Amino acid sequence: MTVSIGQTIRRLRKERNLTQEELAQQLNITSQAVSRWESEAGLPDISQIVPLANVFGVSTDVLFGTFGVDNDAEVEKIIEEAFLPVRTAYTREQTEAAYAVRWERLREGLKTYPNNLRLLSEVLSCGVCMFRYSEDPEEKQRFYEIYCECKRAADVVLNSSRDVNQLQDAHGYLVMLYTKAKEFEKAEEQTAFLPKNQGVATIIHHSDLEKEIQARCENIYAYLRNLEFEIAWLSIAYRKQGKLEDAYSVCHTFYDTICSVYGEYSYRMPFFVDEPYQGRLAAFSLQLGRTDEAMDWLEKMYDDKVAMAENWRKGIHFDVPLLRGVSGEMAKDAYNARDDLLRTLARQEFDSIRNTDRFRNILTKADSLPDITV
């Protein structure tokens, strides 16, 4: 679908929170003229195109709807060739020299494709890697030029791209750029555009390593929380596809990993889904013909659920290297270990072992737990 110049002007104006009157004032025209453009009752005079582009901070190509119409294969070739020196760099000196070469080649590509978002994103990425804060006058000027080039690339991407990943990358690179430039308030502002549940883009606290450690640990915890859900649903997808070994493998690998990370607090992992991991692993084991292993998982599930109930109100303050200083909160207001265990043990998948001594023992212990919601 072709987007008219009037529709583009309206979109850009709204994105920048400008009224028609405010835009008209900046262009020294009447608000009625802006209204005519946006309603497609008239077109801007040719003399207004460049001023319009300047007000919005975009190229004229954006206004005319020809932005980004480039030779994709040629652009990819430029990006690939620009990255070649980096691949063969090993020492710090070689890496710095390689990035300088990459930077110049990417900027040379922009002369041919000045508005290509892919190329602009690469310029932003390369520039952020190269930039560093310096008080040396000569270096300061050089890095300021890189800083400005990165800002220009980011502005175009953020104003013109509709690719969510590209936009998030641009905000993330700006966080790093502002952090390196010690403009921490600007960096903090950019984090508002990044997904909170992924723990993305913590500011690097150069002057306070304790704060940096705390921030990084909190990010890791957020990633792990999110990964719990992804692994759970991945295992379900494999199970539905009939790939039981794959379903078992992803759950088992993650369970071992999280237990290693959480240490003594591993009992709290994970109960954010209706089907406990230990119960799921038991069901997979049983379907794969490994009865003793299934019972081992059910017994582990019982131990973990009891430990969770006993520690429910105590709160969790991790003291392991990957999560040091992080406080963990339970996802529900209340927890009933007895109901949770009995619900899982009643599942149809366990009918074949329901009359075994080990299963009956677990069921008896679970049923004898206090019927109290803590």
XYZ file of C-alpha atoms in Angstrom:
374
model
C 0.000 0.000 0.000
C 1.359 3.389 -1.004
C 1.609 5.957 1.789
C 0.954 9.523 0.709
C 3.134 12.454 1.745
C 0.167 13.825 3.714
C -0.127 10.614 5.726
C 3.625 10.650 6.337
C 3.557 14.263 7.573
C 0.684 13.449 9.927
C 2.488 10.365 11.307
C 5.782 12.184 11.841
C 4.049 15.148 13.477
C 2.164 12.929 15.926
C 5.279 10.864 16.717
C 6.997 14.090 17.750
C 3.998 15.307 19.775
C 3.558 18.420 17.643
C 0.232 20.093 16.987
C -0.564 21.395 13.532
C -0.126 24.924 14.900
C 3.318 24.148 16.355
C 4.497 22.581 13.095
C 3.167 25.559 11.143
C 5.042 27.990 13.414
C 8.334 26.171 12.810
C 7.779 26.360 9.051
C 6.458 29.944 9.132
C 3.205 28.957 7.455
C -0.450 28.739 8.537
C -1.914 25.785 10.398
C -4.526 25.583 7.630
C -1.755 24.709 5.184
C -0.622 21.831 7.384
C -4.235 20.665 7.680
C -4.588 20.654 3.877
C -1.431 18.550 3.510
C -2.576 15.981 6.028
C -6.079 15.747 4.593
C -4.512 15.414 1.132
C -6.352 18.476 -0.097
C -3.007 19.943 -1.151
C 0.726 19.232 -1.311
C 3.635 21.110 0.281
C 5.431 23.527 -1.982
C 8.791 22.193 -3.156
C 10.475 24.908 -1.082
C 8.940 23.400 2.079
C 10.267 19.844 1.598
C 13.750 20.381 3.031
C 12.518 22.510 5.988
C 9.900 19.809 6.709
C 12.558 17.086 6.695
C 14.737 19.199 9.011
C 11.908 19.770 11.494
C 11.200 16.045 11.672
C 14.866 15.060 11.638
C 14.481 12.735 8.657
C 15.665 12.633 5.062
C 13.485 13.854 2.212
C 13.235 10.228 1.096
C 11.127 9.526 4.181
C 8.664 12.256 3.218
C 8.320 10.941 -0.325
C 7.994 7.326 0.824
C 11.111 6.152 -1.008
C 13.124 5.625 2.176
C 15.002 2.344 2.354
C 14.432 1.378 -1.294
C 17.916 0.041 -1.824
C 19.748 -2.909 -3.258
C 19.626 -5.290 -0.282
C 22.169 -7.706 -1.718
C 24.631 -4.893 -2.314
C 24.162 -3.540 1.201
C 24.712 -6.990 2.729
C 27.904 -7.299 0.694
C 29.139 -3.966 2.071
C 28.371 -5.053 5.642
C 30.035 -8.452 5.179
C 33.201 -7.023 3.650
C 33.401 -4.331 6.330
C 33.348 -7.011 9.035
C 36.094 -9.176 7.531
C 39.018 -7.363 9.260
C 37.358 -7.838 12.661
C 37.220 -11.628 12.223
C 40.982 -11.912 11.910
C 41.837 -9.508 14.736
C 43.160 -11.086 17.934
C 45.096 -8.514 19.949
C 43.615 -5.305 21.299
C 45.637 -3.237 18.831
C 44.483 -5.390 15.914
C 40.881 -5.145 17.037
C 40.980 -1.354 17.327
C 42.555 -1.100 13.856
C 39.996 -3.544 12.424
C 37.065 -1.565 13.821
C 38.520 1.635 12.366
C 38.616 -0.023 8.934
C 35.087 -1.363 9.398
C 33.871 2.085 10.427
C 35.254 3.757 7.315
C 33.900 1.083 4.977
C 30.427 1.316 6.476
C 30.431 5.093 6.224
C 31.587 4.801 2.629
C 28.594 2.551 1.999
C 26.305 5.223 3.418
C 27.372 7.547 0.612
C 25.655 5.189 -1.810
C 22.807 4.106 0.450
C 22.404 7.012 2.921
C 19.055 5.870 4.308
C 19.431 2.117 4.465
C 18.333 1.109 7.968
C 20.412 -2.060 7.999
C 23.536 -0.100 7.144
C 22.737 2.627 9.649
C 22.273 0.011 12.370
C 25.701 -1.432 11.566
C 27.260 2.050 11.736
C 25.646 2.541 15.137
C 26.881 -0.829 16.393
C 30.431 -0.283 15.131
C 30.617 3.274 16.449
C 29.468 2.276 19.931
C 32.156 -0.429 20.029
C 34.807 2.110 19.033
C 33.728 5.005 21.241
C 35.351 5.697 24.583
C 35.491 8.611 26.962
C 38.763 10.550 26.788
C 40.106 13.811 28.176
C 42.908 13.960 25.618
C 42.015 16.893 23.280
C 42.864 15.069 20.057
C 41.151 11.836 21.047
C 38.229 13.721 22.525
C 37.476 15.390 19.186
C 37.765 12.106 17.282
C 35.456 10.263 19.625
C 33.009 13.175 19.683
C 32.695 12.837 15.915
C 31.985 9.122 16.320
C 29.454 9.965 19.041
C 27.629 12.406 16.743
C 27.628 9.935 13.846
C 26.142 7.263 16.109
C 23.473 9.674 17.305
C 22.532 10.575 13.733
C 22.293 6.908 12.737
C 20.183 6.084 15.807
C 17.845 9.020 15.192
C 17.105 7.900 11.643
C 16.542 4.287 12.679
C 14.285 5.247 15.584
C 12.303 7.699 13.477
C 11.891 5.459 10.448
C 12.126 1.754 11.293
C 9.092 -0.384 12.036
C 11.152 -3.446 12.908
C 10.768 -4.081 16.660
C 14.146 -5.821 16.961
C 15.889 -3.043 15.065
C 14.300 -0.416 17.297
C 15.233 -2.266 20.498
C 18.797 -2.697 19.249
C 19.025 1.031 18.559
C 17.817 1.899 22.062
C 20.242 -0.651 23.513
C 23.174 0.811 21.594
C 22.223 4.290 22.787
C 22.293 3.000 26.361
C 25.850 1.802 25.791
C 26.871 4.986 23.965
C 25.554 7.291 26.694
C 27.047 5.077 29.389
C 30.476 5.213 27.777
C 30.107 8.977 27.451
C 29.192 9.131 31.184
C 25.803 10.595 30.340
C 24.017 8.307 32.752
C 20.698 10.172 32.844
C 20.339 9.857 29.070
C 21.259 6.185 29.318
C 18.613 5.610 31.974
C 16.001 7.307 29.766
C 16.748 4.866 26.947
C 16.222 1.823 29.163
C 12.534 2.790 29.367
C 12.183 1.643 25.747
C 13.617 -1.809 26.431
C 11.733 -4.884 27.683
C 11.688 -4.897 31.472
C 11.035 -8.621 31.780
C 14.242 -9.423 29.942
C 16.487 -7.489 32.259
C 18.017 -5.632 29.327
C 20.637 -2.940 29.193
C 21.757 -2.212 32.713
C 23.840 0.942 33.025
C 27.502 0.203 33.673
C 28.531 1.954 36.890
C 32.180 2.676 36.172
C 32.713 4.339 39.524
C 30.911 1.743 41.655
C 31.607 -1.916 40.940
C 29.276 -3.031 43.718
C 26.376 -1.339 41.937
C 27.402 -2.931 38.670
C 27.545 -6.397 40.258
C 24.123 -5.860 41.814
C 22.625 -4.687 38.523
C 24.121 -7.565 36.540
C 22.893 -10.134 39.067
C 19.382 -8.692 38.916
C 19.482 -8.925 35.124
C 20.538 -12.570 35.286
C 17.683 -13.313 37.683
C 15.196 -11.646 35.318
C 16.527 -13.667 32.384
C 16.243 -16.904 34.353
C 12.667 -16.148 35.360
C 11.763 -15.541 31.728
C 13.692 -18.603 30.567
C 11.712 -20.816 32.956
C 8.541 -20.090 31.025
C 10.170 -20.502 27.616
C 11.641 -23.888 28.537
C 8.299 -25.027 29.945
C 6.441 -24.221 26.748
C 9.233 -25.614 24.561
C 8.996 -28.949 26.359
C 5.230 -28.966 25.836
C 5.710 -28.303 22.112
C 8.203 -31.184 21.843
C 5.840 -33.459 23.748
C 2.943 -32.640 21.414
C 5.248 -33.366 18.477
C 6.042 -36.763 19.950
C 9.697 -35.919 20.614
C 9.791 -37.088 24.220
C 13.575 -37.363 24.471
C 13.905 -33.728 23.363
C 11.183 -32.659 25.796
C 12.921 -34.486 28.620
C 16.358 -33.160 27.623
C 15.451 -29.455 27.630
C 13.696 -29.746 30.999
C 16.479 -31.793 32.582
C 19.247 -29.509 31.296
C 17.509 -26.413 32.542
C 16.642 -28.010 35.876
C 20.293 -28.937 36.467
C 21.409 -25.461 35.432
C 18.982 -23.596 37.634
C 19.746 -25.813 40.619
C 23.435 -25.091 40.148
C 22.776 -21.352 39.966
C 20.261 -21.187 42.831
C 22.297 -23.396 45.139
C 20.498 -24.036 48.426
C 17.456 -22.173 47.093
C 16.896 -24.626 44.220
C 13.665 -25.859 45.844
C 11.888 -22.718 44.645
C 12.502 -23.509 41.004
C 10.195 -23.454 39.184
C 6.609 -23.280 40.280
C 5.410 -20.488 38.054
C 3.586 -22.900 35.759
C 0.683 -25.179 36.685
C 2.754 -28.281 35.969
C 5.866 -28.577 38.196
C 9.098 -29.383 36.374
C 9.754 -32.423 38.538
C 6.276 -33.751 37.729
C 6.806 -33.100 34.033
C 10.184 -34.857 34.107
C 8.595 -37.793 35.937
C 5.895 -38.072 33.277
C 8.457 -37.932 30.461
C 10.596 -40.577 32.180
C 7.601 -42.859 32.561
C 6.587 -42.458 28.917
C 10.159 -43.332 27.958
C 9.984 -46.523 29.995
C 12.229 -45.343 32.850
C 10.054 -46.105 35.876
C 12.711 -45.805 38.597
C 13.782 -42.442 37.218
C 10.167 -41.277 37.224
C 9.862 -42.195 40.898
C 13.109 -40.357 41.673
C 11.624 -37.188 40.164
C 8.369 -37.537 42.104
C 10.291 -37.939 45.363
C 12.373 -34.892 44.475
C 9.163 -33.001 43.759
C 7.834 -33.863 47.218
C 11.021 -32.669 48.938
C 11.071 -29.404 46.983
C 7.400 -28.624 47.603
C 7.784 -29.187 51.340
C 10.883 -26.967 51.430
C 9.008 -24.294 49.513
C 6.136 -24.346 51.988
C 8.512 -24.145 54.962
C 10.318 -21.137 53.503
C 7.343 -19.349 51.964
C 7.210 -16.371 54.297
C 10.942 -16.119 54.953
C 11.787 -14.511 51.646
C 14.878 -15.356 49.647
C 18.071 -13.342 49.564
C 20.472 -15.093 47.243
C 24.115 -15.300 48.212
C 25.498 -17.138 45.183
C 27.925 -15.486 42.712
C 25.454 -15.224 39.819
C 22.632 -13.799 41.956
C 24.404 -12.111 44.848
C 22.229 -9.574 46.629
C 19.090 -10.430 44.667
C 15.910 -10.804 46.673
C 13.486 -13.387 45.338
C 9.750 -13.103 45.812
C 7.201 -15.848 45.352
C 4.858 -15.405 42.415
C 1.635 -16.100 44.336
C 0.116 -14.620 47.473
C -0.409 -18.029 49.000
C 0.843 -21.565 48.585
C -0.597 -24.933 49.606
C 2.022 -27.682 49.214
C -0.491 -30.464 49.924
C -2.918 -29.397 47.187
C -0.081 -28.783 44.741
C 1.368 -32.274 45.269
C -1.963 -34.114 45.240
C -3.026 -32.336 42.051
C 0.151 -33.461 40.256
C 0.077 -37.003 41.651
C -3.528 -37.421 40.474
C -2.542 -36.969 36.858
C -3.485 -39.699 34.413
C 0.134 -40.231 33.320
C 0.917 -41.841 36.688
C -1.865 -44.455 36.632
C 0.574 -47.233 35.667
C 2.637 -46.745 38.843
C -0.139 -45.719 41.199
C -0.122 -49.049 43.036
C 3.637 -49.294 43.540
C 5.069 -48.970 47.043
C 7.169 -45.897 46.215
C 4.232 -44.032 44.692
C 1.925 -44.909 47.580
C 4.559 -43.705 50.030
C 4.808 -40.316 48.298
C 1.013 -40.050 48.118
C 0.643 -40.890 51.808
C 3.243 -38.314 52.837
C 1.651 -35.674 50.618
C -1.837 -36.410 51.902
C -0.629 -36.119 55.518
C 0.736 -32.617 55.043
C -1.204 -29.900 56.890
C -4.087 -28.658 54.754
C -3.037 -25.088 55.350
C -2.489 -22.308 52.884
C 0.625 -20.457 54.021
